[in-house]
JSON list of C-alpha atoms and ligand atoms in Angstrom, two decimals:
[
{"chain": "A", "resi": 8, "resn": "MET", "atom": "CA", "xyz": [-16.06, 3.91, 4.96]},
{"chain": "A", "resi": 9, "resn": "ASP", "atom": "CA", "xyz": [-16.82, 1.19, 2.67]},
{"chain": "A", "resi": 10, "resn": "ARG", "atom": "CA", "xyz": [-17.09, -2.50, 4.27]},
{"chain": "A", "resi": 11, "resn": "LEU", "atom": "CA", "xyz": [-14.47, -4.74, 4.01]},
{"chain": "A", "resi": 12, "resn": "GLY", "atom": "CA", "xyz": [-14.83, -6.53, 0.46]},
{"chain": "A", "resi": 13, "resn": "ALA", "atom": "CA", "xyz": [-14.32, -10.60, 0.14]},
{"chain": "A", "resi": 14, "resn": "GLY", "atom": "CA", "xyz": [-10.51, -11.44, 0.70]},
{"chain": "A", "resi": 15, "resn": "ASP", "atom": "CA", "xyz": [-9.45, -8.64, 2.39]},
{"chain": "A", "resi": 16, "resn": "GLU", "atom": "CA", "xyz": [-9.15, -10.18, 5.92]},
{"chain": "A", "resi": 17, "resn": "ASP", "atom": "CA", "xyz": [-6.57, -12.22, 3.82]},
{"chain": "A", "resi": 18, "resn": "LEU", "atom": "CA", "xyz": [-5.14, -9.21, 2.34]},
{"chain": "A", "resi": 19, "resn": "ILE", "atom": "CA", "xyz": [-4.42, -7.44, 5.52]},
{"chain": "A", "resi": 20, "resn": "ARG", "atom": "CA", "xyz": [-2.94, -10.94, 6.91]},
{"chain": "A", "resi": 21, "resn": "VAL", "atom": "CA", "xyz": [-0.02, -10.79, 3.93]},
{"chain": "A", "resi": 22, "resn": "ALA", "atom": "CA", "xyz": [0.39, -7.35, 4.66]},
{"chain": "A", "resi": 23, "resn": "ALA", "atom": "CA", "xyz": [0.77, -7.90, 8.26]},
{"chain": "A", "resi": 24, "resn": "LEU", "atom": "CA", "xyz": [3.20, -10.84, 7.81]},
{"chain": "A", "resi": 25, "resn": "ALA", "atom": "CA", "xyz": [5.14, -8.62, 5.34]},
{"chain": "A", "resi": 26, "resn": "ARG", "atom": "CA", "xyz": [5.20, -6.20, 7.47]},
{"chain": "A", "resi": 27, "resn": "GLN", "atom": "CA", "xyz": [7.57, -8.21, 10.04]},
{"chain": "A", "resi": 28, "resn": "ARG", "atom": "CA", "xyz": [10.15, -8.11, 7.50]},
{"chain": "A", "resi": 29, "resn": "ALA", "atom": "CA", "xyz": [10.19, -3.95, 7.60]},
{"chain": "A", "resi": 30, "resn": "TYR", "atom": "CA", "xyz": [13.62, -2.92, 7.98]},
{"chain": "A", "resi": 31, "resn": "ALA", "atom": "CA", "xyz": [12.89, 0.35, 9.89]},
{"chain": "A", "resi": 32, "resn": "PRO", "atom": "CA", "xyz": [16.01, 0.62, 12.61]},
{"chain": "A", "resi": 33, "resn": "TYR", "atom": "CA", "xyz": [15.78, 4.65, 12.25]},
{"chain": "A", "resi": 34, "resn": "SER", "atom": "CA", "xyz": [12.17, 5.68, 12.07]},
{"chain": "A", "resi": 35, "resn": "LYS", "atom": "CA", "xyz": [10.96, 2.09, 14.17]},
{"chain": "A", "resi": 36, "resn": "TYR", "atom": "CA", "xyz": [7.79, 2.61, 12.34]},
{"chain": "A", "resi": 37, "resn": "ARG", "atom": "CA", "xyz": [7.22, -0.86, 10.45]},
{"chain": "A", "resi": 38, "resn": "VAL", "atom": "CA", "xyz": [4.73, -0.77, 7.61]},
{"chain": "A", "resi": 39, "resn": "GLY", "atom": "CA", "xyz": [3.57, -3.77, 5.49]},
{"chain": "A", "resi": 40, "resn": "ALA", "atom": "CA", "xyz": [1.38, -3.73, 2.13]},
{"chain": "A", "resi": 41, "resn": "ALA", "atom": "CA", "xyz": [-0.28, -6.48, 0.02]},
{"chain": "A", "resi": 42, "resn": "VAL", "atom": "CA", "xyz": [-1.88, -5.49, -3.52]},
{"chain": "A", "resi": 43, "resn": "ARG", "atom": "CA", "xyz": [-4.22, -7.78, -5.13]},
{"chain": "A", "resi": 44, "resn": "THR", "atom": "CA", "xyz": [-4.40, -8.14, -8.71]},
{"chain": "A", "resi": 45, "resn": "ARG", "atom": "CA", "xyz": [-8.33, -8.97, -10.37]},
{"chain": "A", "resi": 46, "resn": "ARG", "atom": "CA", "xyz": [-6.57, -12.34, -11.06]},
{"chain": "A", "resi": 47, "resn": "ASN", "atom": "CA", "xyz": [-6.23, -13.04, -7.35]},
{"chain": "A", "resi": 48, "resn": "LYS", "atom": "CA", "xyz": [-2.64, -12.76, -7.43]},
{"chain": "A", "resi": 49, "resn": "ILE", "atom": "CA", "xyz": [-1.26, -10.99, -4.37]},
{"chain": "A", "resi": 50, "resn": "TYR", "atom": "CA", "xyz": [2.49, -9.09, -4.04]},
{"chain": "A", "resi": 51, "resn": "SER", "atom": "CA", "xyz": [3.72, -7.85, -0.74]},
{"chain": "A", "resi": 52, "resn": "GLY", "atom": "CA", "xyz": [5.89, -5.22, 0.45]},
{"chain": "A", "resi": 53, "resn": "ALA", "atom": "CA", "xyz": [7.55, -3.78, 3.58]},
{"chain": "A", "resi": 54, "resn": "ASN", "atom": "CA", "xyz": [9.46, -0.30, 4.34]},
{"chain": "A", "resi": 55, "resn": "VAL", "atom": "CA", "xyz": [12.59, -0.24, 3.40]},
{"chain": "A", "resi": 56, "resn": "GLU", "atom": "CA", "xyz": [15.11, 2.21, 4.98]},
{"chain": "A", "resi": 57, "resn": "ASN", "atom": "CA", "xyz": [18.59, 3.61, 4.39]},
{"chain": "A", "resi": 58, "resn": "ALA", "atom": "CA", "xyz": [21.16, 5.21, 6.29]},
{"chain": "A", "resi": 59, "resn": "SER", "atom": "CA", "xyz": [20.81, 7.90, 4.14]},
{"chain": "A", "resi": 60, "resn": "TYR", "atom": "CA", "xyz": [17.01, 8.75, 4.89]},
{"chain": "A", "resi": 61, "resn": "GLY", "atom": "CA", "xyz": [15.85, 9.68, 1.51]},
{"chain": "A", "resi": 62, "resn": "LEU", "atom": "CA", "xyz": [16.55, 6.44, 0.01]},
{"chain": "A", "resi": 63, "resn": "THR", "atom": "CA", "xyz": [13.94, 4.90, 2.31]},
{"chain": "A", "resi": 64, "resn": "VAL", "atom": "CA", "xyz": [11.15, 3.00, 0.41]},
{"chain": "A", "resi": 65, "resn": "CYS", "atom": "CA", "xyz": [7.53, 2.87, 1.49]},
{"chain": "A", "resi": 66, "resn": "ALA", "atom": "CA", "xyz": [5.80, -0.41, 1.99]},
{"chain": "A", "resi": 67, "resn": "GLU", "atom": "CA", "xyz": [3.22, 0.63, -0.89]},
{"chain": "A", "resi": 68, "resn": "ARG", "atom": "CA", "xyz": [5.55, 1.40, -3.41]},
{"chain": "A", "resi": 69, "resn": "CYS", "atom": "CA", "xyz": [7.59, -1.74, -2.43]},
{"chain": "A", "resi": 70, "resn": "ALA", "atom": "CA", "xyz": [4.47, -3.97, -3.03]},
{"chain": "A", "resi": 71, "resn": "VAL", "atom": "CA", "xyz": [3.60, -2.38, -6.18]},
{"chain": "A", "resi": 72, "resn": "TRP", "atom": "CA", "xyz": [7.11, -2.79, -7.97]},
{"chain": "A", "resi": 73, "resn": "ALA", "atom": "CA", "xyz": [6.97, -6.21, -6.47]},
{"chain": "A", "resi": 74, "resn": "ALA", "atom": "CA", "xyz": [3.97, -6.69, -9.01]},
{"chain": "A", "resi": 75, "resn": "VAL", "atom": "CA", "xyz": [5.06, -4.69, -11.68]},
{"chain": "A", "resi": 76, "resn": "ALA", "atom": "CA", "xyz": [8.28, -6.46, -11.67]},
{"chain": "A", "resi": 77, "resn": "ALA", "atom": "CA", "xyz": [6.50, -9.86, -12.17]},
{"chain": "A", "resi": 78, "resn": "GLY", "atom": "CA", "xyz": [4.52, -8.25, -14.73]},
{"chain": "A", "resi": 79, "resn": "GLU", "atom": "CA", "xyz": [1.71, -7.23, -13.76]},
{"chain": "A", "resi": 80, "resn": "THR", "atom": "CA", "xyz": [0.20, -3.77, -14.70]},
{"chain": "A", "resi": 81, "resn": "LYS", "atom": "CA", "xyz": [-2.90, -1.71, -14.11]},
{"chain": "A", "resi": 82, "resn": "ASP", "atom": "CA", "xyz": [-5.12, -4.65, -12.97]},
{"chain": "A", "resi": 83, "resn": "PHE", "atom": "CA", "xyz": [-5.10, -4.12, -8.94]},
{"chain": "A", "resi": 84, "resn": "ASP", "atom": "CA", "xyz": [-8.08, -3.96, -7.30]},
{"chain": "A", "resi": 85, "resn": "ALA", "atom": "CA", "xyz": [-6.92, -3.71, -3.72]},
{"chain": "A", "resi": 86, "resn": "ILE", "atom": "CA", "xyz": [-4.07, -2.66, -1.25]},
{"chain": "A", "resi": 87, "resn": "ALA", "atom": "CA", "xyz": [-4.27, -3.50, 2.33]},
{"chain": "A", "resi": 88, "resn": "ILE", "atom": "CA", "xyz": [-1.52, -1.22, 4.57]},
{"chain": "A", "resi": 89, "resn": "VAL", "atom": "CA", "xyz": [-1.10, -2.31, 7.94]},
{"chain": "A", "resi": 90, "resn": "ILE", "atom": "CA", "xyz": [1.03, -0.93, 11.38]},
{"chain": "A", "resi": 91, "resn": "ASP", "atom": "CA", "xyz": [1.08, -1.28, 14.57]},
{"chain": "A", "resi": 92, "resn": "ASP", "atom": "CA", "xyz": [-0.30, 1.85, 16.16]},
{"chain": "A", "resi": 93, "resn": "ASP", "atom": "CA", "xyz": [-2.84, 2.90, 17.84]},
{"chain": "A", "resi": 94, "resn": "ARG", "atom": "CA", "xyz": [-4.40, 5.33, 14.80]},
{"chain": "A", "resi": 95, "resn": "LEU", "atom": "CA", "xyz": [-4.93, 4.00, 11.04]},
{"chain": "A", "resi": 96, "resn": "PRO", "atom": "CA", "xyz": [-2.05, 4.25, 8.22]},
{"chain": "A", "resi": 97, "resn": "SER", "atom": "CA", "xyz": [-2.44, 7.08, 5.62]},
{"chain": "A", "resi": 98, "resn": "PRO", "atom": "CA", "xyz": [-0.11, 6.57, 2.55]},
{"chain": "A", "resi": 99, "resn": "CYS", "atom": "CA", "xyz": [1.99, 9.27, 1.89]},
{"chain": "A", "resi": 100, "resn": "GLY", "atom": "CA", "xyz": [1.76, 11.32, -1.44]},
{"chain": "A", "resi": 101, "resn": "ALA", "atom": "CA", "xyz": [4.61, 9.56, -3.13]},
{"chain": "A", "resi": 102, "resn": "CYS", "atom": "CA", "xyz": [3.01, 6.44, -2.57]},
{"chain": "A", "resi": 103, "resn": "ARG", "atom": "CA", "xyz": [-0.53, 7.55, -3.87]},
{"chain": "A", "resi": 104, "resn": "GLN", "atom": "CA", "xyz": [1.03, 9.09, -7.00]},
{"chain": "A", "resi": 105, "resn": "VAL", "atom": "CA", "xyz": [2.46, 5.83, -7.70]},
{"chain": "A", "resi": 106, "resn": "LEU", "atom": "CA", "xyz": [-0.66, 4.16, -7.03]},
{"chain": "A", "resi": 107, "resn": "ALA", "atom": "CA", "xyz": [-2.07, 6.52, -9.64]},
{"chain": "A", "resi": 108, "resn": "GLU", "atom": "CA", "xyz": [0.18, 5.17, -12.27]},
{"chain": "A", "resi": 109, "resn": "PHE", "atom": "CA", "xyz": [-0.82, 1.53, -11.62]},
{"chain": "A", "resi": 110, "resn": "ALA", "atom": "CA", "xyz": [-3.92, 1.00, -10.07]},
{"chain": "A", "resi": 111, "resn": "PRO", "atom": "CA", "xyz": [-6.02, 4.48, -10.21]},
{"chain": "A", "resi": 112, "resn": "ALA", "atom": "CA", "xyz": [-8.98, 2.81, -9.13]},
{"chain": "A", "resi": 113, "resn": "VAL", "atom": "CA", "xyz": [-7.71, 1.12, -6.70]},
{"chain": "A", "resi": 114, "resn": "ARG", "atom": "CA", "xyz": [-9.75, 0.07, -3.32]},
{"chain": "A", "resi": 115, "resn": "VAL", "atom": "CA", "xyz": [-7.56, 1.10, -0.23]},
{"chain": "A", "resi": 116, "resn": "VAL", "atom": "CA", "xyz": [-7.64, -1.32, 3.09]},
{"chain": "A", "resi": 117, "resn": "LEU", "atom": "CA", "xyz": [-6.29, 0.52, 6.16]},
{"chain": "A", "resi": 118, "resn": "ALA", "atom": "CA", "xyz": [-5.32, -1.87, 8.94]},
{"chain": "A", "resi": 119, "resn": "THR", "atom": "CA", "xyz": [-3.86, -2.02, 12.49]},
{"chain": "A", "resi": 120, "resn": "THR", "atom": "CA", "xyz": [-2.58, -4.95, 13.76]},
{"chain": "A", "resi": 121, "resn": "SER", "atom": "CA", "xyz": [-5.05, -4.46, 16.88]},
{"chain": "A", "resi": 122, "resn": "GLY", "atom": "CA", "xyz": [-7.93, -4.86, 14.27]},
{"chain": "A", "resi": 123, "resn": "GLN", "atom": "CA", "xyz": [-8.92, -1.56, 13.31]},
{"chain": "A", "resi": 124, "resn": "ARG", "atom": "CA", "xyz": [-10.48, -1.24, 9.86]},
{"chain": "A", "resi": 125, "resn": "ARG", "atom": "CA", "xyz": [-10.94, 1.24, 7.34]},
{"chain": "A", "resi": 126, "resn": "THR", "atom": "CA", "xyz": [-11.82, 0.90, 3.45]},
{"chain": "A", "resi": 127, "resn": "THR", "atom": "CA", "xyz": [-11.35, 4.34, 1.19]},
{"chain": "A", "resi": 128, "resn": "SER", "atom": "CA", "xyz": [-10.02, 4.45, -2.39]},
{"chain": "A", "resi": 129, "resn": "LEU", "atom": "CA", "xyz": [-7.68, 6.47, -4.30]},
{"chain": "A", "resi": 130, "resn": "ASP", "atom": "CA", "xyz": [-10.08, 8.50, -6.05]},
{"chain": "A", "resi": 131, "resn": "VAL", "atom": "CA", "xyz": [-10.24, 10.26, -2.42]},
{"chain": "A", "resi": 132, "resn": "LEU", "atom": "CA", "xyz": [-6.95, 10.09, -1.47]},
{"chain": "A", "resi": 133, "resn": "LEU", "atom": "CA", "xyz": [-5.71, 11.29, -4.87]},
{"chain": "A", "resi": 134, "resn": "PRO", "atom": "CA", "xyz": [-7.93, 13.36, -6.52]},
{"chain": "A", "resi": 135, "resn": "GLU", "atom": "CA", "xyz": [-6.97, 14.83, -10.00]},
{"chain": "A", "resi": 136, "resn": "PRO", "atom": "CA", "xyz": [-3.79, 12.90, -10.34]},
{"chain": "A", "resi": 137, "resn": "PHE", "atom": "CA", "xyz": [-0.97, 13.50, -12.61]},
{"chain": "A", "resi": 138, "resn": "LEU", "atom": "CA", "xyz": [-1.27, 10.83, -15.21]},
{"chain": "A", "resi": 139, "resn": "PRO", "atom": "CA", "xyz": [0.26, 9.21, -18.40]},
{"chain": "A", "resi": 140, "resn": "GLN", "atom": "CA", "xyz": [-2.21, 10.57, -20.58]},
{"chain": "A", "resi": 141, "resn": "ASN", "atom": "CA", "xyz": [-0.81, 14.26, -19.18]},
{"chain": "A", "resi": 142, "resn": "LEU", "atom": "CA", "xyz": [2.07, 13.49, -21.24]},
{"chain": "A", "resi": 143, "resn": "SER", "atom": "CA", "xyz": [0.31, 12.75, -24.44]},
{"chain": "B", "resi": 224, "resn": "THU", "atom": "N1", "xyz": [6.06, 4.41, 5.78]},
{"chain": "B", "resi": 224, "resn": "THU", "atom": "C1", "xyz": [5.55, 3.93, 4.82]},
{"chain": "B", "resi": 224, "resn": "THU", "atom": "O1", "xyz": [6.04, 2.34, 4.46]},
{"chain": "B", "resi": 224, "resn": "THU", "atom": "N2", "xyz": [4.42, 3.88, 4.36]},
{"chain": "B", "resi": 224, "resn": "THU", "atom": "C2", "xyz": [3.60, 5.12, 4.74]},
{"chain": "B", "resi": 224, "resn": "THU", "atom": "O2", "xyz": [2.53, 4.81, 4.24]},
{"chain": "B", "resi": 224, "resn": "THU", "atom": "C3", "xyz": [3.92, 6.21, 5.19]},
{"chain": "B", "resi": 224, "resn": "THU", "atom": "C4", "xyz": [5.48, 5.61, 5.96]},
{"chain": "B", "resi": 224, "resn": "THU", "atom": "C5", "xyz": [7.41, 4.55, 6.10]},
{"chain": "B", "resi": 224, "resn": "THU", "atom": "C6", "xyz": [8.76, 5.16, 5.35]},
{"chain": "B", "resi": 224, "resn": "THU", "atom": "C7", "xyz": [9.56, 5.39, 6.74]},
{"chain": "B", "resi": 224, "resn": "THU", "atom": "O3", "xyz": [10.22, 3.77, 6.67]},
{"chain": "B", "resi": 224, "resn": "THU", "atom": "C8", "xyz": [8.77, 5.35, 7.64]},
{"chain": "B", "resi": 224, "resn": "THU", "atom": "O4", "xyz": [7.39, 4.66, 7.41]},
{"chain": "B", "resi": 224, "resn": "THU", "atom": "C9", "xyz": [8.84, 6.40, 8.46]},
{"chain": "B", "resi": 224, "resn": "THU", "atom": "O5", "xyz": [8.06, 7.55, 7.95]}
]
């Protein structure tokens, strides 16, 4: 496990705040995420579910898309993911693929509201991803 970097606790705090806005009436599994750019801007998201289930969007993608929609691309250095559980979160495969598109070198900070912490990287979570370069 890598050590927490400078500002990671702040990023976790922002993700934990976002988590409070999760809309998860079906799973009751509330997730918050916050992504930080190299210029130190932070964008957050929470999971938003839907009665049709399949339209649910995870917190990680919500945060990345907020950043991209604000004009940020390919310039992210960390994402924090926070849940309120006994065990640490683990981003789903779809979110890993989205992170690979916009943040291939991102550090991933996993946290629980009770204070557990672990850092990893997208390299470890999704080795050999499908990338835009594969299309050319
Ligand atoms: N979820 C996330 O937001 N992030 C993850 O890393 C895993 C799963 C959400 C999707 C759904 O709303 C709920 O958690 C249960 O799967």
